Coordinates of C-alpha atoms in Angstrom, one line a residue:
Chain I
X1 CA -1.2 122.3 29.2
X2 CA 2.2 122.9 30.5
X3 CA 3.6 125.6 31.7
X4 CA 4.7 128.1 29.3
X5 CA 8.1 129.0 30.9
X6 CA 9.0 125.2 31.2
X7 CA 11.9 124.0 28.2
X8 CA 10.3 122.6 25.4
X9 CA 11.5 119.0 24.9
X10 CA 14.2 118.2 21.9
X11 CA 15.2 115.7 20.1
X12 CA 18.5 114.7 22.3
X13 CA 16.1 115.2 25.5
X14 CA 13.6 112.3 23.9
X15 CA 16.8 110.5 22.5
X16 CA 19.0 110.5 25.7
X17 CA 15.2 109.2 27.7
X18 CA 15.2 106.4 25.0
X19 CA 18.8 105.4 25.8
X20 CA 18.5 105.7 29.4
X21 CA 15.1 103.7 29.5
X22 CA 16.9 101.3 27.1
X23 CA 14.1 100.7 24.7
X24 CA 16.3 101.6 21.6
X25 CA 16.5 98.6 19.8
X26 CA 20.3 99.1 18.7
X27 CA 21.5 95.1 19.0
X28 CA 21.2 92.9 16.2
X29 CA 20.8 89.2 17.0
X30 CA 21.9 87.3 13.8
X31 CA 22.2 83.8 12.4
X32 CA 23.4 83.0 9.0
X33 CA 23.2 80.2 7.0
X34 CA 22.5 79.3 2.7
X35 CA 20.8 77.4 0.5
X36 CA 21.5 76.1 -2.9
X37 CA 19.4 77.2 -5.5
X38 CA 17.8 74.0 -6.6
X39 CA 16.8 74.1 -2.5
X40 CA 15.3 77.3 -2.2
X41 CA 11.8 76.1 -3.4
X42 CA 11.5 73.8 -0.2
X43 CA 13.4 75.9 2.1
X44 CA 10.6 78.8 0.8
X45 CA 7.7 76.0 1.4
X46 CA 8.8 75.4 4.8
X47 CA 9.2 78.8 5.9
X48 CA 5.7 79.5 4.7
X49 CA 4.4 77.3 6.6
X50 CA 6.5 78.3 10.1
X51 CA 6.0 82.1 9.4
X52 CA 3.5 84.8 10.1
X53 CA 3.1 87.0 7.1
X54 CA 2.6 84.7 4.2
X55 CA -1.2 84.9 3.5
X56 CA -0.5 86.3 0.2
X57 CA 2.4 84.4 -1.0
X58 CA 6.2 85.3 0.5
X59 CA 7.2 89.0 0.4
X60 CA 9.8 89.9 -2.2
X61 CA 12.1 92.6 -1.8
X62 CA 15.5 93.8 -4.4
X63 CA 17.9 96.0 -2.8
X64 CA 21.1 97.6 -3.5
X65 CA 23.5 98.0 -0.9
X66 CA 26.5 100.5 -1.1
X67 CA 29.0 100.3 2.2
X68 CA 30.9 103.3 2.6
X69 CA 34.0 104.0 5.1
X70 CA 35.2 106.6 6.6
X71 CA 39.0 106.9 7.1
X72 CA 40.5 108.5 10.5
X73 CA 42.9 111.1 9.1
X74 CA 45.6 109.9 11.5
X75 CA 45.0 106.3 10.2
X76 CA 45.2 105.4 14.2
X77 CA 41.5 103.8 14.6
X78 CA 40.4 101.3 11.6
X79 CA 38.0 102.8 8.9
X80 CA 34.6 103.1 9.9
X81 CA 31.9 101.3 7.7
X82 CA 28.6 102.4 7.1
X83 CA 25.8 100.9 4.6
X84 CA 23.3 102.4 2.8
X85 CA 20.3 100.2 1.5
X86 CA 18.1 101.4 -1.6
X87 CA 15.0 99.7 -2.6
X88 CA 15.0 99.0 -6.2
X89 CA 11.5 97.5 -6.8
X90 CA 9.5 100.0 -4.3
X91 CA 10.7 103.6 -5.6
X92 CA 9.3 105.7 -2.7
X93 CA 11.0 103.5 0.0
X94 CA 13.4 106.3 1.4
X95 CA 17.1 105.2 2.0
X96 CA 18.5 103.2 4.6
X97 CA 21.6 104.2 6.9
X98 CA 22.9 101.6 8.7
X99 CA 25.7 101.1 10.8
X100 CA 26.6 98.2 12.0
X101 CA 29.3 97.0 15.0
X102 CA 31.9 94.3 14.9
X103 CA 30.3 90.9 15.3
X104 CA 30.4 89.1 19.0
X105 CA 30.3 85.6 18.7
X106 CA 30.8 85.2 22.5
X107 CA 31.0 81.6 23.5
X108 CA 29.6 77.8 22.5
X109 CA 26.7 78.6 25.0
X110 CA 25.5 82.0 23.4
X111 CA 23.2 80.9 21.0
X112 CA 23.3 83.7 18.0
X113 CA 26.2 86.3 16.8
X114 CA 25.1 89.9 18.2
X115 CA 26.7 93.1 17.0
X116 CA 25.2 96.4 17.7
X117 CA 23.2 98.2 14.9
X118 CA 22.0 101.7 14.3
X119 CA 19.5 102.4 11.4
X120 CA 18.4 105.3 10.1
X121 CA 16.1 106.4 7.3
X122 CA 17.1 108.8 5.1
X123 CA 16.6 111.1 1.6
X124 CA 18.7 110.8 -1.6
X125 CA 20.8 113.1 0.0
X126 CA 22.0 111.5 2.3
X127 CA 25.0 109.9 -0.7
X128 CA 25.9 113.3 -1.4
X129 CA 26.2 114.3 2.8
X130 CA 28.5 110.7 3.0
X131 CA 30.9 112.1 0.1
X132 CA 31.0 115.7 1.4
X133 CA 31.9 113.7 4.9
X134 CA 35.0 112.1 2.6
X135 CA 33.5 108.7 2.7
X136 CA 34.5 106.7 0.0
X137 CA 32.8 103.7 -1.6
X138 CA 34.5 100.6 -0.7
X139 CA 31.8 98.1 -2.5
X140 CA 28.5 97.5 -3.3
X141 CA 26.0 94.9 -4.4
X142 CA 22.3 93.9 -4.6
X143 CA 20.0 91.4 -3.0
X144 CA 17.4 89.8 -4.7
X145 CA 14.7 87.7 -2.4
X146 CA 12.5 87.0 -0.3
X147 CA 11.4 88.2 3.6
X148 CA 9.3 86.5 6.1
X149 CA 8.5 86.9 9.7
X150 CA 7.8 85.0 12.7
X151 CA 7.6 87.0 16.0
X152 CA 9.9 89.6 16.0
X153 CA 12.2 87.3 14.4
X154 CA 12.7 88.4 10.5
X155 CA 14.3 85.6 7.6
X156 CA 15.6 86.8 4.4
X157 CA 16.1 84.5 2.2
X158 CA 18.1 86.0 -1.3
X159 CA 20.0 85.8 -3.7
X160 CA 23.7 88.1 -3.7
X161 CA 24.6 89.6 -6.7
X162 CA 27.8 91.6 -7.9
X163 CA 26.7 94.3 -9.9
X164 CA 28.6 94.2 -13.5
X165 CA 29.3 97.4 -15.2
X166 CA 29.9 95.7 -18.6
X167 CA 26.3 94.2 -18.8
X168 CA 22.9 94.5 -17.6
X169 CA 22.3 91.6 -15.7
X170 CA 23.8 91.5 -12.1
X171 CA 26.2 88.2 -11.5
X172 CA 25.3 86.5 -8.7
X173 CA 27.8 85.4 -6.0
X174 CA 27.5 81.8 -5.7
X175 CA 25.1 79.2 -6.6
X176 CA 23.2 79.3 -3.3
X177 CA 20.9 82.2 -1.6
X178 CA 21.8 83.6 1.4
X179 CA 19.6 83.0 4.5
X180 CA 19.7 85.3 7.5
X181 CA 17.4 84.9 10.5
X182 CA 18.1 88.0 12.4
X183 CA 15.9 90.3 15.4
X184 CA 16.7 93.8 16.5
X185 CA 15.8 94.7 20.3
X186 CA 17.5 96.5 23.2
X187 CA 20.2 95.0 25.0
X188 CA 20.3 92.7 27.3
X189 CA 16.9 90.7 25.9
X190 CA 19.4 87.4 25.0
X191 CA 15.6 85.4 25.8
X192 CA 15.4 86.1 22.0
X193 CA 18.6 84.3 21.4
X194 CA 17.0 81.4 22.7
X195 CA 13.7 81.4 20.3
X196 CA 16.3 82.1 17.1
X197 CA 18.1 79.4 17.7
X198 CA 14.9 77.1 18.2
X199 CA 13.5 78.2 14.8
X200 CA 16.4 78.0 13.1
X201 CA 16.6 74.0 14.4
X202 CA 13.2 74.0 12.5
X203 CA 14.5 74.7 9.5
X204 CA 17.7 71.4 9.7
X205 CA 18.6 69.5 7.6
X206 CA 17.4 71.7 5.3
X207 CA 19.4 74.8 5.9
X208 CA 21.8 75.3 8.8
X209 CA 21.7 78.4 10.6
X210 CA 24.8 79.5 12.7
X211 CA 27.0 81.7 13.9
X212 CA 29.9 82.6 11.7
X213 CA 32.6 85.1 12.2
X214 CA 33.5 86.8 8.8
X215 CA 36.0 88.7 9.7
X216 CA 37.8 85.5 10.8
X217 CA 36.9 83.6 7.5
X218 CA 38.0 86.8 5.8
X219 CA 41.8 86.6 7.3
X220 CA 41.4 82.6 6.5
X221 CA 41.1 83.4 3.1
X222 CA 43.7 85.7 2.5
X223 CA 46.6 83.5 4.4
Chain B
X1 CA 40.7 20.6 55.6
X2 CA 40.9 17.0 53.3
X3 CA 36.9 16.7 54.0
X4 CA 36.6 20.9 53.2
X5 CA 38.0 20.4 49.8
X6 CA 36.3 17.3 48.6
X7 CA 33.3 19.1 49.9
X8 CA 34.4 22.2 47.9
X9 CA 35.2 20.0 45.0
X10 CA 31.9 17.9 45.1
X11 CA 29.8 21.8 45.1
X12 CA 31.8 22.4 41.8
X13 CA 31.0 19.4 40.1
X14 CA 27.3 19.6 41.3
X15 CA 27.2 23.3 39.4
X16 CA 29.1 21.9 36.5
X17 CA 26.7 18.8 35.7
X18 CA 23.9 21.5 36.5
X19 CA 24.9 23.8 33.6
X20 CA 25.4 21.0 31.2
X21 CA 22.1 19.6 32.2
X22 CA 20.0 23.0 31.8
X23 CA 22.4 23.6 28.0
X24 CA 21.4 20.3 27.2
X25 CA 17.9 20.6 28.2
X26 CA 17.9 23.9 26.0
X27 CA 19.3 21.9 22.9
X28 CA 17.0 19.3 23.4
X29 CA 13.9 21.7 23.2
X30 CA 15.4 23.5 20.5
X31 CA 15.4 20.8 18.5
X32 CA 12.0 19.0 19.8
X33 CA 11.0 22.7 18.6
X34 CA 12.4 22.2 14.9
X35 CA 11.3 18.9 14.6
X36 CA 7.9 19.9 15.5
X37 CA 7.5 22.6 13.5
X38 CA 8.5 20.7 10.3
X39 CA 5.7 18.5 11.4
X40 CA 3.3 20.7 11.4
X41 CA 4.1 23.7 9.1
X42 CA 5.6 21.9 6.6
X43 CA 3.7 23.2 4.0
X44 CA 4.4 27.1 5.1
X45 CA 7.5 27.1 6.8
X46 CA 9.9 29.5 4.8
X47 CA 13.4 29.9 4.8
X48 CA 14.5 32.8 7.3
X49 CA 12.1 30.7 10.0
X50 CA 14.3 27.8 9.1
X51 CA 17.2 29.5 9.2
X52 CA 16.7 31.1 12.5
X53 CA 15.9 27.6 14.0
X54 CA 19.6 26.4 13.5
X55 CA 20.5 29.6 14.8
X56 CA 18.9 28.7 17.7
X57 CA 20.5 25.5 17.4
X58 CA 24.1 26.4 17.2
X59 CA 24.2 28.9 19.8
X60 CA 23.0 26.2 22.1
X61 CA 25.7 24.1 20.8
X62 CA 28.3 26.9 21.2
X63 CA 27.1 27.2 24.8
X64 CA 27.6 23.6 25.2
X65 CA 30.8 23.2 24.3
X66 CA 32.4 26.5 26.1
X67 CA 30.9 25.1 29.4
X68 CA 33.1 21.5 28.5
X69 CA 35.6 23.4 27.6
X70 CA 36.3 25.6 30.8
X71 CA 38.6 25.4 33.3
X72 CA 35.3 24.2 35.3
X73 CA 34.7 20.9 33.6
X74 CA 38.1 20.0 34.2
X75 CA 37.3 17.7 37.3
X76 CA 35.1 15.9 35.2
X77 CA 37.6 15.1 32.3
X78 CA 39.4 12.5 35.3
X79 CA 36.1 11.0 35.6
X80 CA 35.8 7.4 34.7
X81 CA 32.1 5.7 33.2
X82 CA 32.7 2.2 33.5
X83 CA 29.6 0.0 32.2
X84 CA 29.2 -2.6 35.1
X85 CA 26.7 -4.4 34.3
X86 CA 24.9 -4.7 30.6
X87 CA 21.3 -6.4 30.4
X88 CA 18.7 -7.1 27.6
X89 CA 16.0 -6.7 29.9
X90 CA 13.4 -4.0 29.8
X91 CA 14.4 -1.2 32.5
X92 CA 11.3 0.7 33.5
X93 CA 13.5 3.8 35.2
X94 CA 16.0 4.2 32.6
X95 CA 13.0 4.5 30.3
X96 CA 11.7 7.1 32.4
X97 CA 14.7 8.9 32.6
X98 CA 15.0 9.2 28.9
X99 CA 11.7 9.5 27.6
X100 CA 11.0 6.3 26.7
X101 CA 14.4 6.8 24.0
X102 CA 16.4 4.0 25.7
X103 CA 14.5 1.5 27.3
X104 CA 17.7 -0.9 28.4
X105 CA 21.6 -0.8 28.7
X106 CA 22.0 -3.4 25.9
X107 CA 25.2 -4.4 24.2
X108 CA 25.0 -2.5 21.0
X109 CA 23.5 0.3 22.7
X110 CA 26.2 1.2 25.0
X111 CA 29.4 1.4 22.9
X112 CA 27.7 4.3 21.1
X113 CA 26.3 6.0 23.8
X114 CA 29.7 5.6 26.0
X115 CA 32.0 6.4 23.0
X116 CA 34.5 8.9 23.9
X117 CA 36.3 8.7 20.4
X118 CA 35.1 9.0 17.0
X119 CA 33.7 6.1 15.2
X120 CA 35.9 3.6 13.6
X121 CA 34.8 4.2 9.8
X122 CA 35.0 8.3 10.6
X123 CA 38.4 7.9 12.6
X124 CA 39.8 6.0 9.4
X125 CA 39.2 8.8 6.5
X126 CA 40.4 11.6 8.7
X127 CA 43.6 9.1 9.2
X128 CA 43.3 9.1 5.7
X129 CA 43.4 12.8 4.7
X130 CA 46.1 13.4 7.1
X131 CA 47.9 11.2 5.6
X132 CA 47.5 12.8 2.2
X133 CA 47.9 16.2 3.6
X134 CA 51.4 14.8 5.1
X135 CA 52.6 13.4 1.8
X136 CA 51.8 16.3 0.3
X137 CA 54.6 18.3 -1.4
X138 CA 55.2 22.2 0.1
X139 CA 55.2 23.5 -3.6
X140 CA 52.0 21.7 -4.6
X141 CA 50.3 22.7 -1.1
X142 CA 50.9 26.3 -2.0
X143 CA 49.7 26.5 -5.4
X144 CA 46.5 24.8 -4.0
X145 CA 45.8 27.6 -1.2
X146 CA 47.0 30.3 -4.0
X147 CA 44.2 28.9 -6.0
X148 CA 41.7 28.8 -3.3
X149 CA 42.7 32.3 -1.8
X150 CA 41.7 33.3 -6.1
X151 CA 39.2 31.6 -6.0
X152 CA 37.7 33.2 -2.9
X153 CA 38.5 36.9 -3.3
X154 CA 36.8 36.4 -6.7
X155 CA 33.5 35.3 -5.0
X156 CA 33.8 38.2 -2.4
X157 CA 34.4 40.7 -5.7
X158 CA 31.6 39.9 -6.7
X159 CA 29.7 39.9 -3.8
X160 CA 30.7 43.2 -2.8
X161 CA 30.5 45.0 -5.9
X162 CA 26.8 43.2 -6.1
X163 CA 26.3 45.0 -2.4
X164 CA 27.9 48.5 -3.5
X165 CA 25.4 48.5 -6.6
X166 CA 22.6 47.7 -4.4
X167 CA 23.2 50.0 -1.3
X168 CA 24.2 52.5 -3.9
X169 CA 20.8 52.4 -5.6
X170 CA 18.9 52.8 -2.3
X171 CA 20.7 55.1 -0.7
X172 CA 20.3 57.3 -3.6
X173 CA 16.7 56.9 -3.8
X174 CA 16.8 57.4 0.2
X175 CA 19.4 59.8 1.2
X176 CA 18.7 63.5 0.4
X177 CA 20.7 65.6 -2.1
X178 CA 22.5 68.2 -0.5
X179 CA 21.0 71.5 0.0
X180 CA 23.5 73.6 1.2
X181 CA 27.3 74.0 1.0
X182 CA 29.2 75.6 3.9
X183 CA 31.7 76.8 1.5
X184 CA 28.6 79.1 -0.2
X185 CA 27.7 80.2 2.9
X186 CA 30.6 81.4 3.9
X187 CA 31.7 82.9 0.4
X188 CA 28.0 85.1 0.8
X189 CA 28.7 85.7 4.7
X190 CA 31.9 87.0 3.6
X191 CA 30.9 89.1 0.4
X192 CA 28.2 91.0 2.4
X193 CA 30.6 91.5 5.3
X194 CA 33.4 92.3 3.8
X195 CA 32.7 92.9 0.2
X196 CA 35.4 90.0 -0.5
X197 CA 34.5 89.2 -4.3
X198 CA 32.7 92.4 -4.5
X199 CA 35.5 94.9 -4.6
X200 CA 37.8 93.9 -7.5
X201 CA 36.4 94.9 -10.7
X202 CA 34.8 97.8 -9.5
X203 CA 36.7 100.9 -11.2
X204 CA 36.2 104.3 -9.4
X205 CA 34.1 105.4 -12.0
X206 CA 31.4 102.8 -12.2
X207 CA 27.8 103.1 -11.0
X208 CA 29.0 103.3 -7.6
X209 CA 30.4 106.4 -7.3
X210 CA 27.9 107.7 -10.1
X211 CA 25.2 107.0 -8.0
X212 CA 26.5 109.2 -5.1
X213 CA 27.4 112.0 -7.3
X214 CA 24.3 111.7 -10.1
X215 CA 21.9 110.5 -7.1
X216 CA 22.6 112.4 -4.1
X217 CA 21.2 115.9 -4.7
X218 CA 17.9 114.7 -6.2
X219 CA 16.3 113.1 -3.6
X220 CA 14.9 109.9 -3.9
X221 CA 14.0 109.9 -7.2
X222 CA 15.3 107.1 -9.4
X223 CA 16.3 103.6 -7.8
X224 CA 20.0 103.0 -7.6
X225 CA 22.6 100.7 -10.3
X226 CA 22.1 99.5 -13.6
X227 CA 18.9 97.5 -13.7
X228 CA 15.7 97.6 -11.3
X229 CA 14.0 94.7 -12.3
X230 CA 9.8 94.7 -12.3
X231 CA 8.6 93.3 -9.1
X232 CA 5.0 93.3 -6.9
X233 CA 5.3 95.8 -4.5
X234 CA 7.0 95.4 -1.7
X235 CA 8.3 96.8 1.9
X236 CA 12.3 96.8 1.5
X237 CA 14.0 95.7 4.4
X238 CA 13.9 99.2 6.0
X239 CA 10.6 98.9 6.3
X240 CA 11.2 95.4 8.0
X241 CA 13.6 96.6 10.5
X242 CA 11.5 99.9 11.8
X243 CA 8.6 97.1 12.3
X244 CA 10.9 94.9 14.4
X245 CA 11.8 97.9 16.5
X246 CA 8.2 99.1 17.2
X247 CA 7.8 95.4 18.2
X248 CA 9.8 95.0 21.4
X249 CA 6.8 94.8 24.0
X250 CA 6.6 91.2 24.6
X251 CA 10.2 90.7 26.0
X252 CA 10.6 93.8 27.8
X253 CA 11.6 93.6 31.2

């Protein structure tokens, strides 16, 4: 037992260990890719052969994603952006916070994008905390697919849709799903660049898997 | 110096006669080679094999005539043959020498082998074409090689289209379809970044904003938007990430 007169430990105590030890898995090592829909059957064959958890058939998932921002009052410093994730199909999933940091591509010899990433799981009232805060709901939309995993290494694979107010069904985005091979861990563990990018070579011709800067595509778009 | 160069000059023409000899030896087998196989496969021998012997063939011939036609061979053009001495008699070395294909230096062996133009009848209907070709009128020239050009283009029409449909029919059966457009992917990167295609059409009223005002104070009830289609249990991707994170052991350092 400990002493009695010693401080008991708190939550920033065990929080500020976890950041100095640096075991908080806060970076997000991403590639991105699609596939068109009359592909996704073989892409979905291969991966169940390369992955770990598919003894009983790929795991589905349907989410709905809201991203928030929050404005700086001064308008100095640019909005900041946070996500919240709802499982549709599982109904006592709680709600995902997530934030997410800009995206570093770095250079032609890092192998994946990383960004940093904070998630944090939450009640239903968390929505009502993010509109008290005076964040306002820039977009949403939900994702329809499936999830696999190798490793640490996790592969979505599904299907974007704009969510319609007029009618029931959503409208999906394009004609292709979306395929994101992605791993969260500490910094500074870039060894699991390295097996990304080897897994997603597996998965060529078929799909390609790479780094791409939306934010840049974004501006491309708009000029 | 007079006896270095002749010396010199002898060396060359020693190499030169050398690499006519071996091209000539090569020709020779080539076609003691042909020869022998329509001998003796006759019966099987198909096309391609055929083919590929006169392949054989005409490179050695190419050969041939690009060592007489270098700069090398040029000593030997001022060299004279002159028949000395022509005899009806048996010669047991020249025989020898060629395999038993000449066995003397007779009289109406040696014009042929000696000749250094074409023969008489063959030198006459090429005199004879060029003459017609001279006579010929500019006008009536043209129209020929117009026709001929028409002619041929039409042939290669034909033969190309005939190799389009062809290489288009295998490379269909062959090459795959496409199964991914970099244009969707970045149209889907970019909607889930940016919400670009998301955000227009979305009125501040719509189930968005509904769901943080109707949803937020009751807890996790009811899942969010319009619809929430039937599907088999399953973990969402929260679930997914908070897995990852417990996972980091194996590349800690």
């Amino acid at each position: 037992m400990s002493a009695a007169n010693a401080a008991p430990i708190t939550a920033t105590d065990s929080l500020s260990q976890a950041l100095k030890a640096n075991i908080i898995p806060n970076q997000e090592y991403l590639l991105q890719g699609s596939v068109l829909d009359s592909a996704v059957e073989v892409l979905l064959h291969r991966l169940r052969g390369l992955c770990d958890n598919v003894d009983a058939g790929p795991e589905t998932f349907n989410d709905q994603e809201v991203c928030f921002s929050l404005r700086d009052p001064n308008q100095q410093a640019a909005p900041l952006m946070l996500r919240v994730r709802k499982a549709l199909d599982v109904r006592d999933m709680p709600y995902q916070l997530r934030y997410i940091g800009q995206p570093d591509l770095g250079d032609k010899n890092r192998p994946t994008v990383v960004r940093s990433s904070l998630d944090i799981a939450c009640n239903g009232m968390l929505l009502e905390f993010l509109n008290e805060l005076g964040c306002r709901i820039e977009f949403e939309y939900s994702v329809k697919g499936y999830m696999f995993r190798k490793g640490r290494m996790k592969i979505t694979v599904a299907k974007v849709f704009k969510i319609s107010q007029s009618s029931m069904t959503p409208e999906p985005i394009s004609q292709s799903y979306l395929v994101e091979l992605s791993v969260l861990a500490p910094q500074g563990q870039d060894a699991i660049a390295e097996d990304m990018r080897a897994f997603a070579d597996q998965l060529r011709p078929l799909v390609h898997l790479d780094k791409i800067d939306y934010k840049r595509l974004g501006h491309m778009s708009v000029t | 110096m007079n006896m270095n160069m002749q010396q010199r000059e002898e060396k060359q023409l020693e190499a030169t006669l050398q690499a006519i000899l071996n091209k000539v030896n090569d020709l020779k087998g080539a076609i003691q080679a042909l020869i022998t196989k329509l001998e003796t496969e006759h019966e099987t021998i198909n096309w391609p094999t055929f083919l590929d012997n006169y392949a054989i063939l005409s490179g050695h011939l190419t050969g041939l005539s690009k060592i007489l036609q270098a700069e090398l061979a040029s000593s030997l053009r001022s060299r004279i043959v002159l028949p000395l001495q022509l005899s009806c008699e048996r010669d047991e070395a020249l025989v020898r020498l060629t395999e038993g294909r000449v066995p003397a230096c007779t009289h109406d062996l040696v014009p042929d082998l000696l000749r250094t133009k074409p023969e008489p009848q063959a030198e006459q209907r090429l005199q004879q074409f060029n003459h017609k070709a001279s006579t010929l009128s500019y006008d009536t020239a043209q129209k020929q090689v117009a026709q001929f050009a028409k002619v041929v283009s039409h042939v290669w029409e034909i033969i190309s289209k005939g190799r389009e449909d062809w290489e288009g029919e295998s490379m269909r059966s062959a090459a795959m379809q496409p199964t991914h457009i970099i244009g969707d992917t970045h149209a889907l990167v970019t909607a889930v970044g940016t919400g670009k295609g998301l955000r227009p059409g979305m009125p501040a009223l719509g189930p968005g904003p509904g769901v943080g005002a109707t949803l937020g104070p009751r807890g996790p009830a009811p899942p969010l938007g319009p619809s929430a289609p039937a599907l088999p249990k399953a973990p969402s991707a929260i679930k997914t990430n908070i897995k990852a994170a417990n996972q980091i052991h194996p590349y800690q350092r």
